[in-house]
One Martini backbone bead per residue (centre of mass of N, CA, C, O) as a GRO file, in nm:
protein
  384
    1MET     BB    1   9.241  -1.311  -6.378
    2THR     BB    2   9.170  -1.641  -6.373
    3ASN     BB    3   9.035  -1.974  -6.495
    4GLN     BB    4   9.062  -2.131  -6.250
    5PRO     BB    5   8.947  -2.383  -6.098
    6VAL     BB    6   8.742  -2.542  -5.870
    7PHE     BB    7   8.721  -2.786  -5.598
    8VAL     BB    8   8.516  -3.072  -5.522
    9LEU     BB    9   8.514  -3.303  -5.245
   10GLY     BB   10   8.388  -3.618  -5.252
   11GLU     BB   11   8.364  -3.908  -5.394
   12GLU     BB   12   8.467  -3.696  -5.602
   13LEU     BB   13   8.620  -3.495  -5.827
   14GLN     BB   14   8.510  -3.152  -5.886
   15ALA     BB   15   8.491  -2.922  -6.140
   16LEU     BB   16   8.471  -2.564  -6.131
   17GLU     BB   17   8.367  -2.317  -6.340
   18ARG     BB   18   8.383  -2.020  -6.447
   19ALA     BB   19   8.095  -1.788  -6.425
   20GLU     BB   20   7.888  -1.575  -6.544
   21PHE     BB   21   7.661  -1.342  -6.514
   22GLU     BB   22   7.402  -1.293  -6.720
   23THR     BB   23   7.282  -1.067  -6.526
   24GLU     BB   24   7.232  -0.806  -6.317
   25ALA     BB   25   6.967  -0.910  -6.193
   26GLU     BB   26   7.083  -1.177  -6.090
   27PHE     BB   27   7.291  -1.051  -5.904
   28GLN     BB   28   7.092  -0.889  -5.726
   29GLU     BB   29   6.917  -1.126  -5.629
   30LEU     BB   30   7.137  -1.278  -5.479
   31LEU     BB   31   7.195  -1.056  -5.264
   32ALA     BB   32   6.906  -1.034  -5.148
   33ARG     BB   33   6.896  -1.349  -5.059
   34HIS     BB   34   7.240  -1.345  -4.991
   35PRO     BB   35   7.402  -1.140  -4.775
   36ARG     BB   36   7.636  -1.321  -4.654
   37VAL     BB   37   7.850  -1.253  -4.881
   38LEU     BB   38   7.882  -0.956  -4.709
   39ASP     BB   39   7.981  -1.085  -4.420
   40PHE     BB   40   8.218  -0.882  -4.317
   41GLY     BB   41   8.325  -0.870  -4.015
   42SER     BB   42   8.217  -0.656  -3.734
   43LEU     BB   43   8.097  -0.545  -3.460
   44ALA     BB   44   8.158  -0.346  -3.191
   45ASP     BB   45   8.130  -0.620  -2.989
   46GLY     BB   46   8.229  -0.872  -3.200
   47ARG     BB   47   8.012  -0.954  -3.362
   48PRO     BB   48   7.888  -1.074  -3.626
   49LEU     BB   49   7.806  -0.985  -3.930
   50ARG     BB   50   7.453  -0.893  -4.021
   51LEU     BB   51   7.270  -0.850  -4.296
   52MET     BB   52   6.980  -0.648  -4.382
   53LEU     BB   53   6.718  -0.598  -4.585
   54VAL     BB   54   6.550  -0.307  -4.684
   55ALA     BB   55   6.612  -0.258  -5.009
   56ARG     BB   56   6.529  -0.252  -5.338
   57GLU     BB   57   6.547   0.005  -5.515
   58MET     BB   58   6.629   0.271  -5.362
   59GLY     BB   59   6.518   0.575  -5.324
   60VAL     BB   60   6.678   0.897  -5.429
   61PRO     BB   61   6.646   1.201  -5.335
   62THR     BB   62   6.699   1.581  -5.376
   63SER     BB   63   6.429   1.628  -5.213
   64THR     BB   64   6.134   1.650  -5.031
   65GLU     BB   65   5.944   1.695  -5.316
   66SER     BB   66   6.077   1.472  -5.475
   67ALA     BB   67   6.140   1.235  -5.664
   68PRO     BB   68   6.335   1.001  -5.740
   69ALA     BB   69   6.659   1.026  -5.900
   70TYR     BB   70   6.751   0.756  -5.771
   71TRP     BB   71   6.878   0.399  -5.764
   72LEU     BB   72   6.950   0.177  -5.535
   73ASP     BB   73   7.014  -0.146  -5.531
   74HIS     BB   74   7.104  -0.161  -5.209
   75LEU     BB   75   6.976  -0.183  -4.867
   76PHE     BB   76   7.141  -0.218  -4.562
   77VAL     BB   77   7.155  -0.355  -4.218
   78ASP     BB   78   7.259  -0.351  -3.887
   79ALA     BB   79   7.247  -0.387  -3.539
   80ASP     BB   80   7.392  -0.089  -3.512
   81GLY     BB   81   7.267   0.096  -3.754
   82VAL     BB   82   7.441   0.043  -4.011
   83PRO     BB   83   7.453   0.139  -4.325
   84THR     BB   84   7.436  -0.033  -4.656
   85LEU     BB   85   7.561   0.052  -4.969
   86VAL     BB   86   7.472  -0.098  -5.292
   87GLU     BB   87   7.659  -0.157  -5.594
   88VAL     BB   88   7.600  -0.317  -5.911
   89LYS     BB   89   7.845  -0.476  -6.133
   90ARG     BB   90   7.966  -0.570  -6.424
   91ALA     BB   91   8.257  -0.599  -6.602
   92THR     BB   92   8.112  -0.511  -6.880
   93ASP     BB   93   8.075  -0.246  -6.730
   94THR     BB   94   8.231   0.058  -6.772
   95ARG     BB   95   8.128   0.202  -6.497
   96ILE     BB   96   8.316   0.045  -6.287
   97ARG     BB   97   8.556   0.247  -6.277
   98ARG     BB   98   8.419   0.561  -6.220
   99GLU     BB   99   8.113   0.635  -6.231
  100VAL     BB  100   8.020   0.469  -5.976
  101VAL     BB  101   8.142   0.659  -5.764
  102GLY     BB  102   7.973   0.913  -5.811
  103GLN     BB  103   7.707   0.770  -5.772
  104MET     BB  104   7.748   0.682  -5.475
  105LEU     BB  105   7.796   0.968  -5.357
  106ASP     BB  106   7.517   1.069  -5.425
  107TYR     BB  107   7.362   0.872  -5.253
  108ALA     BB  108   7.492   0.936  -4.976
  109ALA     BB  109   7.432   1.243  -4.960
  110ASN     BB  110   7.114   1.216  -4.994
  111ALA     BB  111   7.052   1.009  -4.775
  112ALA     BB  112   7.147   1.189  -4.532
  113ARG     BB  113   6.895   1.398  -4.599
  114TYR     BB  114   6.631   1.193  -4.727
  115TRP     BB  115   6.638   0.953  -4.486
  116PRO     BB  116   6.423   0.889  -4.274
  117ALA     BB  117   6.318   0.676  -4.038
  118ALA     BB  118   6.032   0.618  -4.152
  119LEU     BB  119   6.125   0.525  -4.434
  120LEU     BB  120   6.307   0.293  -4.347
  121GLN     BB  121   6.093   0.131  -4.197
  122TYR     BB  122   5.895   0.097  -4.429
  123SER     BB  123   6.089  -0.048  -4.626
  124PHE     BB  124   6.148  -0.294  -4.452
  125GLU     BB  125   5.849  -0.387  -4.404
  126ASP     BB  126   5.781  -0.412  -4.705
  127THR     BB  127   5.988  -0.629  -4.771
  128CYS     BB  128   5.881  -0.840  -4.576
  129ALA     BB  129   5.601  -0.864  -4.703
  130LYS     BB  130   5.699  -0.951  -4.992
  131ASP     BB  131   5.860  -1.209  -4.854
  132GLY     BB  132   5.677  -1.337  -4.620
  133ARG     BB  133   5.771  -1.188  -4.351
  134SER     BB  134   5.781  -1.148  -4.031
  135LEU     BB  135   5.846  -0.896  -3.813
  136GLU     BB  136   5.925  -1.055  -3.565
  137GLU     BB  137   6.147  -1.219  -3.705
  138ALA     BB  138   6.315  -0.986  -3.824
  139TYR     BB  139   6.374  -0.833  -3.554
  140ALA     BB  140   6.505  -1.070  -3.408
  141GLU     BB  141   6.746  -1.090  -3.606
  142LEU     BB  142   6.844  -0.794  -3.596
  143LEU     BB  143   6.851  -0.746  -3.263
  144GLY     BB  144   6.828  -0.975  -3.077
  145ASP     BB  145   6.932  -0.885  -2.753
  146GLN     BB  146   6.776  -0.596  -2.847
  147GLY     BB  147   6.450  -0.644  -2.832
  148ASP     BB  148   6.372  -0.390  -2.638
  149ARG     BB  149   6.381  -0.231  -2.877
  150SER     BB  150   6.245  -0.019  -3.075
  151ALA     BB  151   6.191   0.045  -3.398
  152GLU     BB  152   6.210   0.354  -3.381
  153GLU     BB  153   6.483   0.363  -3.240
  154PHE     BB  154   6.649   0.216  -3.452
  155TRP     BB  155   6.584   0.409  -3.701
  156THR     BB  156   6.699   0.661  -3.569
  157THR     BB  157   6.986   0.556  -3.562
  158VAL     BB  158   7.018   0.533  -3.866
  159GLU     BB  159   6.973   0.831  -3.927
  160GLU     BB  160   7.216   0.927  -3.758
  161ARG     BB  161   7.430   0.780  -3.915
  162LEU     BB  162   7.384   0.920  -4.181
  163ALA     BB  163   7.424   1.216  -4.085
  164ALA     BB  164   7.733   1.129  -3.985
  165GLY     BB  165   7.852   0.912  -4.205
  166GLN     BB  166   7.770   0.620  -4.092
  167MET     BB  167   7.890   0.401  -4.339
  168ARG     BB  168   7.858   0.178  -4.615
  169LEU     BB  169   8.041   0.121  -4.923
  170LEU     BB  170   7.947  -0.101  -5.195
  171PHE     BB  171   8.129  -0.261  -5.449
  172VAL     BB  172   7.985  -0.495  -5.679
  173ALA     BB  173   8.163  -0.760  -5.856
  174ASP     BB  174   8.307  -1.003  -6.073
  175GLN     BB  175   8.517  -0.758  -6.132
  176ILE     BB  176   8.794  -0.567  -6.011
  177PRO     BB  177   8.938  -0.299  -6.097
  178LEU     BB  178   9.217  -0.117  -6.032
  179GLU     BB  179   9.087   0.163  -6.030
  180LEU     BB  180   8.879   0.100  -5.804
  181ARG     BB  181   9.072   0.013  -5.584
  182ALA     BB  182   9.220   0.284  -5.561
  183ILE     BB  183   8.974   0.455  -5.482
  184VAL     BB  184   8.890   0.301  -5.228
  185GLU     BB  185   9.154   0.344  -5.070
  186PHE     BB  186   9.144   0.651  -5.076
  187LEU     BB  187   8.870   0.696  -4.935
  188ASN     BB  188   8.947   0.547  -4.671
  189ARG     BB  189   9.172   0.756  -4.592
  190GLN     BB  190   8.967   1.018  -4.592
  191LEU     BB  191   8.736   0.869  -4.442
  192ARG     BB  192   8.627   0.843  -4.115
  193GLN     BB  193   8.313   0.716  -4.109
  194THR     BB  194   8.349   0.585  -4.392
  195ASP     BB  195   8.317   0.275  -4.552
  196VAL     BB  196   8.510   0.126  -4.825
  197TYR     BB  197   8.422  -0.124  -5.074
  198ALA     BB  198   8.536  -0.402  -5.272
  199VAL     BB  199   8.346  -0.673  -5.421
  200GLU     BB  200   8.446  -0.985  -5.533
  201LEU     BB  201   8.220  -1.202  -5.718
  202THR     BB  202   8.269  -1.535  -5.779
  203GLN     BB  203   8.156  -1.777  -6.018
  204TYR     BB  204   8.079  -2.130  -5.990
  205ARG     BB  205   8.024  -2.421  -6.201
  206GLY     BB  206   7.854  -2.729  -6.219
  207GLY     BB  207   7.679  -2.983  -6.183
  208GLY     BB  208   7.386  -2.881  -6.224
  209ASP     BB  209   7.321  -2.654  -5.942
  210LEU     BB  210   7.608  -2.605  -5.881
  211ARG     BB  211   7.743  -2.344  -5.666
  212VAL     BB  212   8.012  -2.101  -5.632
  213LEU     BB  213   8.104  -1.844  -5.397
  214VAL     BB  214   8.370  -1.586  -5.419
  215PRO     BB  215   8.482  -1.358  -5.195
  216ARG     BB  216   8.653  -1.037  -5.238
  217VAL     BB  217   8.817  -0.796  -5.039
  218HIS     BB  218   8.849  -0.440  -5.080
  219GLY     BB  219   8.987  -0.205  -4.822
  220GLU     BB  220   9.071  -0.316  -4.534
  221VAL     BB  221   9.344  -0.184  -4.485
  222ALA     BB  222   9.244   0.112  -4.484
  223THR     BB  223   9.038   0.073  -4.255
  224ALA     BB  224   9.235  -0.024  -4.027
  225ALA     BB  225   9.394   0.267  -4.032
  226LYS     BB  226   9.187   0.396  -3.886
  227SER     BB  227   9.023   0.564  -3.680
  228PRO     BB  228   8.797   0.536  -3.463
  229SER     BB  229   8.446   0.586  -3.510
  230GLY     BB  230   8.251   0.523  -3.244
  231ARG     BB  231   8.096   0.279  -3.257
  232THR     BB  232   7.795   0.191  -3.066
  233THR     BB  233   7.558   0.022  -2.822
  234GLN     BB  234   7.523   0.218  -2.620
  235ARG     BB  235   7.290   0.291  -2.350
  236THR     BB  236   7.097   0.558  -2.240
  237THR     BB  237   6.978   0.666  -1.944
  238ARG     BB  238   6.829   0.872  -1.726
  239ALA     BB  239   7.036   0.824  -1.503
  240ASP     BB  240   7.280   0.899  -1.674
  241MET     BB  241   7.193   1.188  -1.729
  242ASP     BB  242   7.171   1.284  -1.435
  243THR     BB  243   7.467   1.237  -1.365
  244ALA     BB  244   7.582   1.430  -1.578
  245ILE     BB  245   7.433   1.685  -1.490
  246ARG     BB  246   7.556   1.700  -1.198
  247SER     BB  247   7.856   1.755  -1.325
  248ARG     BB  248   7.773   2.032  -1.390
  249PRO     BB  249   7.876   2.350  -1.289
  250ASP     BB  250   7.625   2.483  -1.416
  251PRO     BB  251   7.311   2.547  -1.297
  252GLU     BB  252   7.172   2.629  -1.570
  253VAL     BB  253   7.239   2.374  -1.723
  254ARG     BB  254   7.097   2.182  -1.533
  255ARG     BB  255   6.815   2.309  -1.558
  256THR     BB  256   6.779   2.285  -1.863
  257ALA     BB  257   6.811   1.978  -1.900
  258THR     BB  258   6.587   1.897  -1.697
  259THR     BB  259   6.350   2.044  -1.830
  260LEU     BB  260   6.352   1.892  -2.100
  261LEU     BB  261   6.324   1.600  -1.987
  262ASP     BB  262   6.070   1.635  -1.813
  263HIS     BB  263   5.877   1.718  -2.037
  264ALA     BB  264   5.912   1.464  -2.214
  265ALA     BB  265   5.827   1.257  -1.992
  266SER     BB  266   5.529   1.389  -1.954
  267GLU     BB  267   5.447   1.473  -2.279
  268GLY     BB  268   5.619   1.236  -2.396
  269ARG     BB  269   5.929   1.079  -2.507
  270LEU     BB  270   6.196   0.867  -2.411
  271GLU     BB  271   6.511   0.767  -2.566
  272CYS     BB  272   6.775   0.586  -2.606
  273GLY     BB  273   7.090   0.631  -2.672
  274THR     BB  274   7.390   0.514  -2.898
  275ALA     BB  275   7.618   0.675  -2.838
  276LYS     BB  276   7.929   0.742  -2.693
  277TYR     BB  277   7.751   0.937  -2.567
  278ARG     BB  278   7.521   1.102  -2.393
  279SER     BB  279   7.174   1.029  -2.487
  280MET     BB  280   6.842   1.165  -2.589
  281ARG     BB  281   6.534   1.113  -2.724
  282ILE     BB  282   6.265   1.327  -2.843
  283TYR     BB  283   5.918   1.276  -2.810
  284TYR     BB  284   5.604   1.351  -2.986
  285ARG     BB  285   5.261   1.387  -3.019
  286VAL     BB  286   5.172   1.421  -3.372
  287SER     BB  287   4.912   1.359  -3.553
  288GLY     BB  288   4.924   1.048  -3.433
  289ARG     BB  289   5.245   1.072  -3.390
  290ASP     BB  290   5.569   0.968  -3.325
  291VAL     BB  291   5.795   1.238  -3.303
  292PRO     BB  292   6.109   1.328  -3.362
  293ILE     BB  293   6.253   1.635  -3.238
  294ALA     BB  294   6.507   1.558  -3.042
  295THR     BB  295   6.852   1.582  -2.907
  296LEU     BB  296   7.023   1.512  -2.606
  297SER     BB  297   7.371   1.601  -2.547
  298LEU     BB  298   7.646   1.456  -2.351
  299ARG     BB  299   7.965   1.522  -2.333
  300ASP     BB  300   8.288   1.504  -2.242
  301ASP     BB  301   8.258   1.804  -2.319
  302PRO     BB  302   8.049   2.035  -2.183
  303ALA     BB  303   8.080   2.257  -2.412
  304LYS     BB  304   7.927   2.033  -2.624
  305ASP     BB  305   7.661   2.052  -2.533
  306ASP     BB  306   7.334   1.958  -2.687
  307LEU     BB  307   7.059   2.063  -2.904
  308SER     BB  308   6.887   1.871  -3.150
  309PHE     BB  309   6.701   1.888  -3.456
  310ALA     BB  310   6.466   1.666  -3.638
  311PHE     BB  311   6.389   1.769  -3.946
  312GLY     BB  312   6.365   1.518  -4.119
  313SER     BB  313   6.128   1.388  -3.954
  314ILE     BB  314   5.936   1.625  -3.945
  315THR     BB  315   5.902   1.649  -4.251
  316TYR     BB  316   5.803   1.361  -4.307
  317HIS     BB  317   5.552   1.358  -4.108
  318LEU     BB  318   5.441   1.689  -4.153
  319GLY     BB  319   5.597   1.861  -4.339
  320ARG     BB  320   5.729   2.152  -4.456
  321GLU     BB  321   5.540   2.367  -4.335
  322ARG     BB  322   5.566   2.274  -4.033
  323ALA     BB  323   5.871   2.292  -4.020
  324ALA     BB  324   5.886   2.596  -4.079
  325ALA     BB  325   5.714   2.684  -3.835
  326PHE     BB  326   5.902   2.569  -3.621
  327ALA     BB  327   6.153   2.731  -3.694
  328ALA     BB  328   6.011   3.015  -3.650
  329SER     BB  329   5.944   2.948  -3.328
  330LEU     BB  330   6.219   2.958  -3.255
  331PRO     BB  331   6.463   3.086  -3.097
  332ILE     BB  332   6.697   3.345  -3.111
  333LEU     BB  333   7.021   3.204  -3.138
  334PRO     BB  334   7.332   3.154  -3.109
  335GLY     BB  335   7.398   2.936  -3.390
  336LEU     BB  336   7.097   2.863  -3.464
  337ALA     BB  337   6.996   3.076  -3.666
  338GLU     BB  338   7.185   2.997  -3.903
  339LYS     BB  339   7.081   2.702  -3.933
  340LEU     BB  340   6.783   2.773  -3.988
  341ALA     BB  341   6.836   2.953  -4.242
  342ALA     BB  342   6.947   2.688  -4.410
  343LEU     BB  343   6.697   2.493  -4.445
  344PRO     BB  344   6.548   2.562  -4.713
  345ALA     BB  345   6.790   2.464  -4.898
  346LYS     BB  346   6.748   2.158  -4.750
  347GLY     BB  347   6.439   2.091  -4.709
  348TYR     BB  348   6.420   2.055  -4.401
  349ASN     BB  349   6.704   1.922  -4.334
  350GLY     BB  350   6.848   1.806  -4.038
  351TRP     BB  351   7.070   1.915  -3.733
  352PRO     BB  352   7.013   2.163  -3.565
  353SER     BB  353   7.207   2.337  -3.312
  354VAL     BB  354   7.244   2.394  -2.949
  355SER     BB  355   7.390   2.498  -2.682
  356LEU     BB  356   7.359   2.478  -2.342
  357THR     BB  357   7.508   2.738  -2.278
  358THR     BB  358   7.326   2.921  -2.444
  359LEU     BB  359   7.061   2.849  -2.303
  360ALA     BB  360   7.158   2.936  -2.011
  361THR     BB  361   7.197   3.252  -2.094
  362GLU     BB  362   6.881   3.219  -2.168
  363PRO     BB  363   6.619   3.218  -1.960
  364THR     BB  364   6.378   3.177  -2.197
  365ALA     BB  365   6.460   2.944  -2.392
  366PRO     BB  366   6.334   2.677  -2.290
  367GLU     BB  367   6.039   2.784  -2.295
  368ALA     BB  368   6.042   2.855  -2.600
  369ILE     BB  369   6.084   2.564  -2.701
  370LEU     BB  370   5.832   2.441  -2.565
  371SER     BB  371   5.636   2.628  -2.715
  372ALA     BB  372   5.707   2.531  -3.000
  373ILE     BB  373   5.624   2.239  -2.953
  374GLN     BB  374   5.328   2.300  -2.882
  375GLN     BB  375   5.259   2.426  -3.156
  376LEU     BB  376   5.315   2.171  -3.316
  377ILE     BB  377   5.105   1.992  -3.175
  378ASP     BB  378   4.861   2.206  -3.234
  379GLY     BB  379   4.907   2.350  -3.524
  380GLN     BB  380   5.043   2.621  -3.503
  381GLU     BB  381   5.126   2.928  -3.572
  382PRO     BB  382   5.348   3.154  -3.549
  383SER     BB  383   5.421   3.417  -3.374
  384VAL     BB  384   5.472   3.777  -3.443
   0.00000   0.00000   0.00000
């Protein structure tokens, strides 16, 4: 990195000299107020990327019952529901070389487990309130022509992205050392769903308040070489689901999927999924809240059709005790039982799933799942 000035040509030529950020706090504040300096790339449908701030100093817990153990500098999100985790360091901070990488991976791993949709939505709306910005304006900018989507639906998509590892990790500094660039490129080659970038943001100052910011992005070559991540904003309707269900050769699979969707439509609420395959999220009203309980997914390969349970959101909305009771009330099914048994160690976070084929081979399984949901709604303990 040289100290060559940049030049602004107006009525006369003005040289702007490179200037360091005085403090890390100044650096962080600049990114929070002007996230467009990080808007490189595009969304799945080709629209320009526009990041929106969810929170500064976003707490990252390591269990459902603990206070935050870490604090991420910035959390942003885009209109596709892809979260962007940002850690800021100045070049004078020796941690920018290696320690910051382990730090960021800690944040990403725990965020995927302990940031449910409700927390993300609250953090975004709280940030808007602190900035004096109306929610209507903020959601209009975030969702654009997708404004018919509910806020709850959008943040559930963000939660699902996190759980699947679909996120961006950004290391931002005024100078990116070669060691960090090498690590970023290596991680990009190894991680299929997660994009990793190092952004070098150089500041130049001139006379008065004139400032020029020049971002340079590292890691794009490695990202371009990846296989497609499958991110998309396709929205699945109930008609789409019904069409896919009718294509399933097993009548019991068709009956099971229809039973689950019909019950949710009449007793709860269905919301369109946005994955590359057909899916719908299932909500029920529990303790005065619309709680996402499960997602029914119909894959390109019918053998992979499944029902997954949103324990992260259940735990966040209703508490660990009720999440544990719900897990205990679900039927013991091959594949599902093992995943439910692992939930206590994970703080009752995660998406344990069961295949529709398995449900179809157990005639009482769909009714048993609906009974467990009803017990959750009623606040009952599981029967012994």
